[in-house]
Short mmCIF file of C-alpha atoms in Angstrom, two decimals:
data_model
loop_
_atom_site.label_atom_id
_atom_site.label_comp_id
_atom_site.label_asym_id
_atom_site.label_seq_id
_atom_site.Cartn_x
_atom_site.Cartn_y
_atom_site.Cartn_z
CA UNK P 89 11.02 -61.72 15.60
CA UNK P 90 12.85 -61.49 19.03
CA UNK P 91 11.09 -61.87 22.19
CA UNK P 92 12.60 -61.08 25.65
CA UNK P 93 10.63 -62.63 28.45
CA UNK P 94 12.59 -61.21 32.13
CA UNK P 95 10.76 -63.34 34.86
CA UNK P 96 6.54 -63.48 33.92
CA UNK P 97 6.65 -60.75 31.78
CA UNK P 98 7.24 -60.69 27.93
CA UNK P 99 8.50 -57.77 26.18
CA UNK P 100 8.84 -57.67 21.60
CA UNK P 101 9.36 -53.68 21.55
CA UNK P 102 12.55 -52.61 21.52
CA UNK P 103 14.19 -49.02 20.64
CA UNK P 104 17.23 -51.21 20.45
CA UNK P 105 18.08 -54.89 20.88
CA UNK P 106 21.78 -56.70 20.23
CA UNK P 107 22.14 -60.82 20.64
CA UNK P 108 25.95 -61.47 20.57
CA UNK P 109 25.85 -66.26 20.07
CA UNK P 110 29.31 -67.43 20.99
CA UNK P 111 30.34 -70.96 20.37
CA UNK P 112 34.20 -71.00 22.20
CA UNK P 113 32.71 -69.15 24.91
CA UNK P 114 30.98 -70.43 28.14
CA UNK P 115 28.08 -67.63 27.81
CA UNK P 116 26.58 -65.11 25.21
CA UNK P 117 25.36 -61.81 26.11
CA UNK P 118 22.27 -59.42 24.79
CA UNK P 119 21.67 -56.42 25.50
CA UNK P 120 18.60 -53.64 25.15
CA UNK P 121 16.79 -50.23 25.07
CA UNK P 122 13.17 -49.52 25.60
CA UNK P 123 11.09 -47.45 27.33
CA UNK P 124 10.53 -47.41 31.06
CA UNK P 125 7.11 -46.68 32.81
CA UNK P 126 7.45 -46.20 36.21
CA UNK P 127 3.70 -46.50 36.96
CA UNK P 128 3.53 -50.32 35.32
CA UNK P 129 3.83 -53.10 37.73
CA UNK P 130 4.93 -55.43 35.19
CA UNK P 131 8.07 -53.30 34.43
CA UNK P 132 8.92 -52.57 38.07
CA UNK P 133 8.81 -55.84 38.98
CA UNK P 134 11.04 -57.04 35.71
CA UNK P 135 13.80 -53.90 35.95
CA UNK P 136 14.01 -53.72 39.77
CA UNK P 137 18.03 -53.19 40.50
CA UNK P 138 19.80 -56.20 42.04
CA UNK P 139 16.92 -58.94 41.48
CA UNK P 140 19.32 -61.16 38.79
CA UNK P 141 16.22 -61.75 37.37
CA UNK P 142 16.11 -64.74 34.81
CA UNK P 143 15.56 -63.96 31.24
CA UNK P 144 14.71 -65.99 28.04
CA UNK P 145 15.32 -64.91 24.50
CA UNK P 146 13.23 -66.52 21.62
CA UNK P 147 13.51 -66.02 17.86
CA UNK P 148 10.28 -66.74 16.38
CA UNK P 149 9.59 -68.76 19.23
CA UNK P 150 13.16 -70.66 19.07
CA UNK P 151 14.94 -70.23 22.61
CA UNK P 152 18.06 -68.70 21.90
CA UNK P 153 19.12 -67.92 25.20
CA UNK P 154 18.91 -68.23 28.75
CA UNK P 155 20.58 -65.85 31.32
CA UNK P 156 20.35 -63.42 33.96
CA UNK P 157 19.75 -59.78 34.43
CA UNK P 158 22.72 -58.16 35.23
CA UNK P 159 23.16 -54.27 34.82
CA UNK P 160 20.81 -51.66 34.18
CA UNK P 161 20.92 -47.59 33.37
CA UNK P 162 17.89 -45.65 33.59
CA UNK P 163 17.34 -41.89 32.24
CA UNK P 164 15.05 -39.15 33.49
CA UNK P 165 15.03 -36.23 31.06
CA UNK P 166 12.91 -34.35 28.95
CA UNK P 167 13.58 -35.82 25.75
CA UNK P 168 13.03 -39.30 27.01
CA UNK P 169 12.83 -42.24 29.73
CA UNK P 170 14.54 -44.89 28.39
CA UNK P 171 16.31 -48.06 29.73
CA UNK P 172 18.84 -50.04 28.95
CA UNK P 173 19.97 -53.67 30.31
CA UNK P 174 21.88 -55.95 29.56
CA UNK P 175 22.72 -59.76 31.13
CA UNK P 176 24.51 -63.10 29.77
CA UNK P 177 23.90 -66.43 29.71
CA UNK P 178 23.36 -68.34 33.02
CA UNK P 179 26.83 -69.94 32.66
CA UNK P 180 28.50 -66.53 32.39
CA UNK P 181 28.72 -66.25 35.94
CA UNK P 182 31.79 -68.67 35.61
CA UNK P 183 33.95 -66.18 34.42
CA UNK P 184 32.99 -63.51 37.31
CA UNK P 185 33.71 -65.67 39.96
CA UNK P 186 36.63 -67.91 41.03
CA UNK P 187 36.21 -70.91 42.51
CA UNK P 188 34.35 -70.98 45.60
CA UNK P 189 35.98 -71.99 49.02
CA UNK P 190 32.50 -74.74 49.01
CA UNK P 191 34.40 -76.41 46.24
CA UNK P 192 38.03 -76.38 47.44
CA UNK P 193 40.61 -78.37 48.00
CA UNK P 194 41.89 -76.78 44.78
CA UNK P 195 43.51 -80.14 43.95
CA UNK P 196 42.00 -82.25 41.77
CA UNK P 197 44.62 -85.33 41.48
CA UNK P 198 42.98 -88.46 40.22
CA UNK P 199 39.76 -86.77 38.64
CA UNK P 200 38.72 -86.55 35.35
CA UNK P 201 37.53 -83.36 33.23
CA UNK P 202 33.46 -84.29 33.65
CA UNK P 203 33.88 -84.54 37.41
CA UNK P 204 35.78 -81.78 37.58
CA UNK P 205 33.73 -79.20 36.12
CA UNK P 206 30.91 -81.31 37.79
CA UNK P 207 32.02 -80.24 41.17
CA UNK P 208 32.44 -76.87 40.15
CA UNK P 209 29.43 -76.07 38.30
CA UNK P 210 27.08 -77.49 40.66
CA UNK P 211 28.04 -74.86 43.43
CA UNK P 212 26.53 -72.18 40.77
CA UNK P 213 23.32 -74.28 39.53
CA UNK P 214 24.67 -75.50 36.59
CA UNK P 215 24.19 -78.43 34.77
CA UNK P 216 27.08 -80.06 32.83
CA UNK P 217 26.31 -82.54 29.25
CA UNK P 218 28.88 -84.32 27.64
CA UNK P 219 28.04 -84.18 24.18
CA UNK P 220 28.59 -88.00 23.09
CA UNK P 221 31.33 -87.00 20.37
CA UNK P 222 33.73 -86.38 23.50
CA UNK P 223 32.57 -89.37 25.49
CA UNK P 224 35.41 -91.93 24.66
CA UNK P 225 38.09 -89.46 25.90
CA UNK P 226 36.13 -87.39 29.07
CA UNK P 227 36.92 -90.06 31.68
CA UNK P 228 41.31 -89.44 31.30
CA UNK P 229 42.19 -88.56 34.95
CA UNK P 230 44.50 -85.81 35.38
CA UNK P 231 47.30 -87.09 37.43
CA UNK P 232 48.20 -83.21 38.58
CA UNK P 233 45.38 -80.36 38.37
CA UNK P 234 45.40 -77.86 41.05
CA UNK P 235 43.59 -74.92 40.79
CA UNK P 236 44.83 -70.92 41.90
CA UNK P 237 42.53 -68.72 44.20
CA UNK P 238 42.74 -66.28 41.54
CA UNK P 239 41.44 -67.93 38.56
CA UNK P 240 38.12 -67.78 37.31
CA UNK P 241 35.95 -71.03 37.67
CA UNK P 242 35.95 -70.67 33.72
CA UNK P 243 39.61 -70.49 32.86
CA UNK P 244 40.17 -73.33 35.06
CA UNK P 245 37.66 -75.64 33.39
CA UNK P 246 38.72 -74.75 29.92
CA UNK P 247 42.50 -74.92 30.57
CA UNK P 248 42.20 -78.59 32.12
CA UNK P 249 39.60 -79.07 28.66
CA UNK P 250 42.34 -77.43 26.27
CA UNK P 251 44.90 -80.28 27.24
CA UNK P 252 42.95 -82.83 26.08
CA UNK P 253 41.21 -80.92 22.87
CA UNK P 254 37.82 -80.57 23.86
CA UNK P 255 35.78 -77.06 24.15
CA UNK P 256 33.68 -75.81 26.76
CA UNK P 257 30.82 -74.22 25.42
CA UNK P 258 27.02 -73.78 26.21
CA UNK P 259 23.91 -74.13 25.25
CA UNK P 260 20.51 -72.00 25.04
CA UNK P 261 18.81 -73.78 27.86
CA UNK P 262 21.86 -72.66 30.36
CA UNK P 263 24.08 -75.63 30.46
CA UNK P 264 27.98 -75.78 29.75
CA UNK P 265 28.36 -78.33 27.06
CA UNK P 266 31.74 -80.62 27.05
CA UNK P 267 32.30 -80.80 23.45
CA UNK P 268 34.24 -80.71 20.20
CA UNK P 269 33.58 -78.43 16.85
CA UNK P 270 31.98 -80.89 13.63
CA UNK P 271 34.45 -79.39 11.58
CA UNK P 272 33.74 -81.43 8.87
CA UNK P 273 29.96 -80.62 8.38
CA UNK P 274 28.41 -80.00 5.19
CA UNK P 275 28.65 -76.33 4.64
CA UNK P 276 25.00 -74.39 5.16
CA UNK P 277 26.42 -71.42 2.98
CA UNK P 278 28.18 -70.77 0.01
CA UNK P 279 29.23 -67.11 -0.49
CA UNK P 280 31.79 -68.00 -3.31
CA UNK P 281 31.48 -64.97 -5.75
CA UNK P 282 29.66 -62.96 -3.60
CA UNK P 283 26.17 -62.00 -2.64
CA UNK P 284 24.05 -59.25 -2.69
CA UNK P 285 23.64 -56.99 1.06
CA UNK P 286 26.67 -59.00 2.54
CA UNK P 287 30.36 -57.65 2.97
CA UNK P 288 33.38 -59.59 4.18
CA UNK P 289 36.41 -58.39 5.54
CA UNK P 290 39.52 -60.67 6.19
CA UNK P 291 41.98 -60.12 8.68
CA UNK P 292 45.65 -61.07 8.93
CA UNK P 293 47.23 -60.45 12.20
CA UNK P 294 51.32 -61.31 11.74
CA UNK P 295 52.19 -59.86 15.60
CA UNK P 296 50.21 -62.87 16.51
CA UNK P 297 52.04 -65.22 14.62
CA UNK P 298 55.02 -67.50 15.40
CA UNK P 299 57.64 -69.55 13.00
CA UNK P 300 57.31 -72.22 15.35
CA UNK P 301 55.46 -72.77 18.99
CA UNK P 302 57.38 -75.25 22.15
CA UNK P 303 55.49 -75.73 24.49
CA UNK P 304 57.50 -77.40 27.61
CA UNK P 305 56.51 -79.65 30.45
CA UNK P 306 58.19 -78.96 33.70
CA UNK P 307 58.22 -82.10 36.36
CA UNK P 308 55.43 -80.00 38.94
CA UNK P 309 52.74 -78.00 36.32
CA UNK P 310 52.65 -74.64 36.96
CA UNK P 311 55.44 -74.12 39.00
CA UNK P 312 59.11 -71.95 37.56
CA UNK P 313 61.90 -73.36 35.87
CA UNK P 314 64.09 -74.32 38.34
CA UNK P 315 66.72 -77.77 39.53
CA UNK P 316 63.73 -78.50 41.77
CA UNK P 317 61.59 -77.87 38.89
CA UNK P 318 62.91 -79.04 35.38
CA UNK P 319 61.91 -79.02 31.86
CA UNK P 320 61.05 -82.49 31.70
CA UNK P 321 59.63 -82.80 28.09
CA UNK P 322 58.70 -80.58 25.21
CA UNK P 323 56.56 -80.50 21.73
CA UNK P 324 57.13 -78.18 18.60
CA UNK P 325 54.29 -77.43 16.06
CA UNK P 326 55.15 -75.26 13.30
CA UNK P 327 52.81 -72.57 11.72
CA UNK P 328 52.47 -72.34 8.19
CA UNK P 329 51.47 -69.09 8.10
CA UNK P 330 54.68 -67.85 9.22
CA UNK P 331 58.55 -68.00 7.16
CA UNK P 332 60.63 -66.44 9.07
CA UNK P 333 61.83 -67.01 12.52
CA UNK P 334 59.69 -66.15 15.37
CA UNK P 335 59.91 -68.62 17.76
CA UNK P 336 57.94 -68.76 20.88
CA UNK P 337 58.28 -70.79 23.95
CA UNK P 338 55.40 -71.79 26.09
CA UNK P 339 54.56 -73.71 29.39
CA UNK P 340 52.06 -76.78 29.56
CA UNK P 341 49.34 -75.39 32.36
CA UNK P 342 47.88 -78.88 32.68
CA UNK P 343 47.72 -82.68 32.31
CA UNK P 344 50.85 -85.34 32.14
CA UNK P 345 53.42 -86.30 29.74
CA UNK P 346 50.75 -87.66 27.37
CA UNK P 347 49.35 -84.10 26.53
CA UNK P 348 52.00 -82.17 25.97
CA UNK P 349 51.67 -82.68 22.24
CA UNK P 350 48.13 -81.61 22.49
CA UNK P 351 49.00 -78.86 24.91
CA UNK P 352 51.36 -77.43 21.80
CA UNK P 353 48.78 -78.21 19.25
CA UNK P 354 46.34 -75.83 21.74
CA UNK P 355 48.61 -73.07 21.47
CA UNK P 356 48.95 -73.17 17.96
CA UNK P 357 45.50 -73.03 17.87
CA UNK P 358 45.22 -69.52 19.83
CA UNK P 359 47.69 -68.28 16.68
CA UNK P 360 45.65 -69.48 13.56
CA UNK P 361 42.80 -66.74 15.32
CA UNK P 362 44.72 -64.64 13.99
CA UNK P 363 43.03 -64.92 10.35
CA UNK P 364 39.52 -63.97 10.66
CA UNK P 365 36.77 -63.24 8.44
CA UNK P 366 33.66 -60.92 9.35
CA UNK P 367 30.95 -60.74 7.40
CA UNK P 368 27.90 -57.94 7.74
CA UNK P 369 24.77 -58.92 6.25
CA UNK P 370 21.41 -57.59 6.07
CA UNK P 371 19.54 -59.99 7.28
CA UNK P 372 19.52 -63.38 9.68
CA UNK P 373 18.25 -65.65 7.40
CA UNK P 374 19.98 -66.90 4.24
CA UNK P 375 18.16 -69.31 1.90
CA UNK P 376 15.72 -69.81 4.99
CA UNK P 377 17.88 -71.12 7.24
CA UNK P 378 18.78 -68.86 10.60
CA UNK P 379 22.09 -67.69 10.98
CA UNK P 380 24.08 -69.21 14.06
CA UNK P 381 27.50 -70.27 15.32
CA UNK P 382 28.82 -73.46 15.10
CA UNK P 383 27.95 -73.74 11.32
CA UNK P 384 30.19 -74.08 8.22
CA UNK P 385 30.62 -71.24 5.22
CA UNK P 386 32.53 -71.63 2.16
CA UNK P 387 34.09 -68.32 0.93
CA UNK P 388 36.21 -67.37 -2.54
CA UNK P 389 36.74 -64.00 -3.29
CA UNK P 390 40.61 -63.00 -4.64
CA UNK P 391 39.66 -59.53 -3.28
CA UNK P 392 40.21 -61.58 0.18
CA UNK P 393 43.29 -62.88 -1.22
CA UNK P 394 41.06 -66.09 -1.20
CA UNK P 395 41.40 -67.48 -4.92
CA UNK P 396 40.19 -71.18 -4.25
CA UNK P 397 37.24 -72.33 -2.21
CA UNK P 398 37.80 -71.83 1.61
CA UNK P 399 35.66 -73.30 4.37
CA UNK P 400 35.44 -71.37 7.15
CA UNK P 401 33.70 -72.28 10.91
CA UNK P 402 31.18 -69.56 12.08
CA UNK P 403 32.24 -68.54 16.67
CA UNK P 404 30.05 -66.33 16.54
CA UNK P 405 27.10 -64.36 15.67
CA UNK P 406 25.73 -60.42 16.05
CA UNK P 407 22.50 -59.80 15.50
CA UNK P 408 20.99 -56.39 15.83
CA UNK P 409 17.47 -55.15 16.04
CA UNK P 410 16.94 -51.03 15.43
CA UNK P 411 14.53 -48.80 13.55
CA UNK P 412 16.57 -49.69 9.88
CA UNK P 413 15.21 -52.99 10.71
CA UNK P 414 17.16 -56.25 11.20
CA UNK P 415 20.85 -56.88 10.64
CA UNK P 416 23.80 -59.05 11.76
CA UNK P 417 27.52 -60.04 11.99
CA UNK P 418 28.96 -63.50 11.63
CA UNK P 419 32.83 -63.55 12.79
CA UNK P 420 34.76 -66.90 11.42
CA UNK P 421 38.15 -68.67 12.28
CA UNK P 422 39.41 -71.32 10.06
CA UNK P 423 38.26 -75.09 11.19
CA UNK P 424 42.01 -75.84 12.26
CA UNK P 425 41.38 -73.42 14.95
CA UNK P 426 39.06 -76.01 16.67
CA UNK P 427 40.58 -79.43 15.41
CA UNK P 428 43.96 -81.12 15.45
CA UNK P 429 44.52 -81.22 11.56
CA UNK P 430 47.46 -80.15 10.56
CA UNK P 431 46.82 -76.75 9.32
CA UNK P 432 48.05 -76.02 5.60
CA UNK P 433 48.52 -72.46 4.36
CA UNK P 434 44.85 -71.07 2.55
CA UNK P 435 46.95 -68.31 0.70
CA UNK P 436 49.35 -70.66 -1.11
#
């Protein structure tokens, strides 16, 4: 069952409570409803307004996440007094805030991603782990990586990461994890033929796709197309999901000459999200095993247009708590979303 702890004080009653688990994402998010009692010091001092107050989510005493209070709506009426919060994950405060003027210069020439994200993440508190599959490739300097004011400390960090294929994620203790997807993990689940309580939708989005995706380097990253400025190398990737011609054109936002191909490869990437599977189940558990992202599923249903087995990589999870009991979502992206394979068309 879930348990909320906000600062010293635990709550496990809930009118509502939602747990979205990302995996591509540098925080997750809950959110939930209960009732208030002005007159107990234990819930005054865990919903006061403004405190940021840290918070803990367990799953039969599994930590699941840690985050921060963030937003709160209270009611006064005669039908009821209930409350609702919601917060993230301590590394969500990332993608609220740009990069502070503590951390600057903005230019980062001659560091490498883990010191990078180093420097920035320790301004908020936050602890960076290279997970060990990564560790042969984190220590490439950039040669060119300057920052905007405007950015988010997050979309900075994960465009440098993108150039060289590795994802910025987190973890349920708070820290951002510098990673890469085990795409080639033994599935946990099987759903081939269906089961019981579980429906899966597929999702084909063709706007999103393109015939083909350049992506071009110009001599100073970032900057316009100009003689000061020139196109000074390119890569193609084509998309097998798409047979007619729909080109698209894209600029390299980071790294040298040596990751331009990986730079294409990352925006081909962003298009194959454009076939996605959901699936709605009934439960969180499956075979006794908890349900959560970063986990492999096999599907095969020809009412999904899916006539062979499929493997599929779970981003993220939806679990909801409510008076019909428990229930959750699982939204997957193929694994050449989150690899460099060379994708191959599923519906051929």
């Amino acid at each position: 069952m879930f348990k909320l702890v906000i600062g010293d004080t635990a709550f496990d009653k809930f009118l509502e409570f939602n747990l979205n688990l990302r995996y591509d994402s540098v925080a997750s998010d809950f959110s939930f409803t209960a009732w208030f009692d002005p007159s107990n010091e234990a819930h005054k001092r865990a919903f006061k307004p403004g405190d940021y107050q840290t918070a803990k989510v367990y799953y039969n005493d599994e930590i699941l996440l840690t985050g921060t209070v963030l937003n709160m709506s209270f009611v006064s009426s005669a039908q009821n007094n209930a409350l609702a919060i919601s917060g993230y994950s301590h590394t969500g405060v990332l993608e609220d805030c740009q990069i502070p003027t503590s951390a600057y210069p903005l230019h980062s020439k001659g560091l490498d991603l883990k010191s990078i994200t180093e420097k920035i993440c320790a301004e908020f508190g936050i602890n960076v782990i290279v997970d060990p599959s990564v560790s042969g490739r984190i220590g490439k300097v950039f040669k060119n990586a300057t920052a905007t004011n405007q950015q988010s400390a997050k979309q900075y960090i994960t465009d440098m990461a993108a150039q060289q294929g590795i994802i910025v994620t987190h973890d349920a203790n708070g820290n951002i994890i510098l990673t890469e997807c085990n795409t080639k993990a033994t599935p946990l689940f099987d759903f081939t033929g269906g089961i019981p309580g579980i429906d899966f939708t597929l999702d084909f989005d063709g706007q999103k796709m393109h015939s083909d995706v350049t992506t071009l380097r110009q001599a100073k990253i970032g900057g316009r197309n100009t003689k000061k400025n020139p196109v000074v190398g390119q890569a193609k990737v084509s998309n097998p999901y798409c047979n007619v011609f729909r080109p698209r054109v894209a600029r390299q936002q980071a790294g040298d000459e040596h990751d331009t191909g990986k730079a294409a490869r990352t925006n081909l990437s962003e298009e194959l999200k454009g076939i996605g599977i959901k699936g709605n189940l009934s439960t969180w558990n499956i075979n006794g095993v908890f349900i959560k992202p970063n986990q492999i599923i096999t599907l095969e249903n020809p009412y999904l247009f899916l006539f062979k087995k499929t493997r599929f990589f779970i981003e993220s999870v939806s679990y909801k708590l409510d008076t019909n009991g428990e229930s959750c979502s699982i939204n997957c992206y193929l694994p050449e979303v989150y690899n460099q394979d060379t994708p191959k068309n599923i519906f051929e």
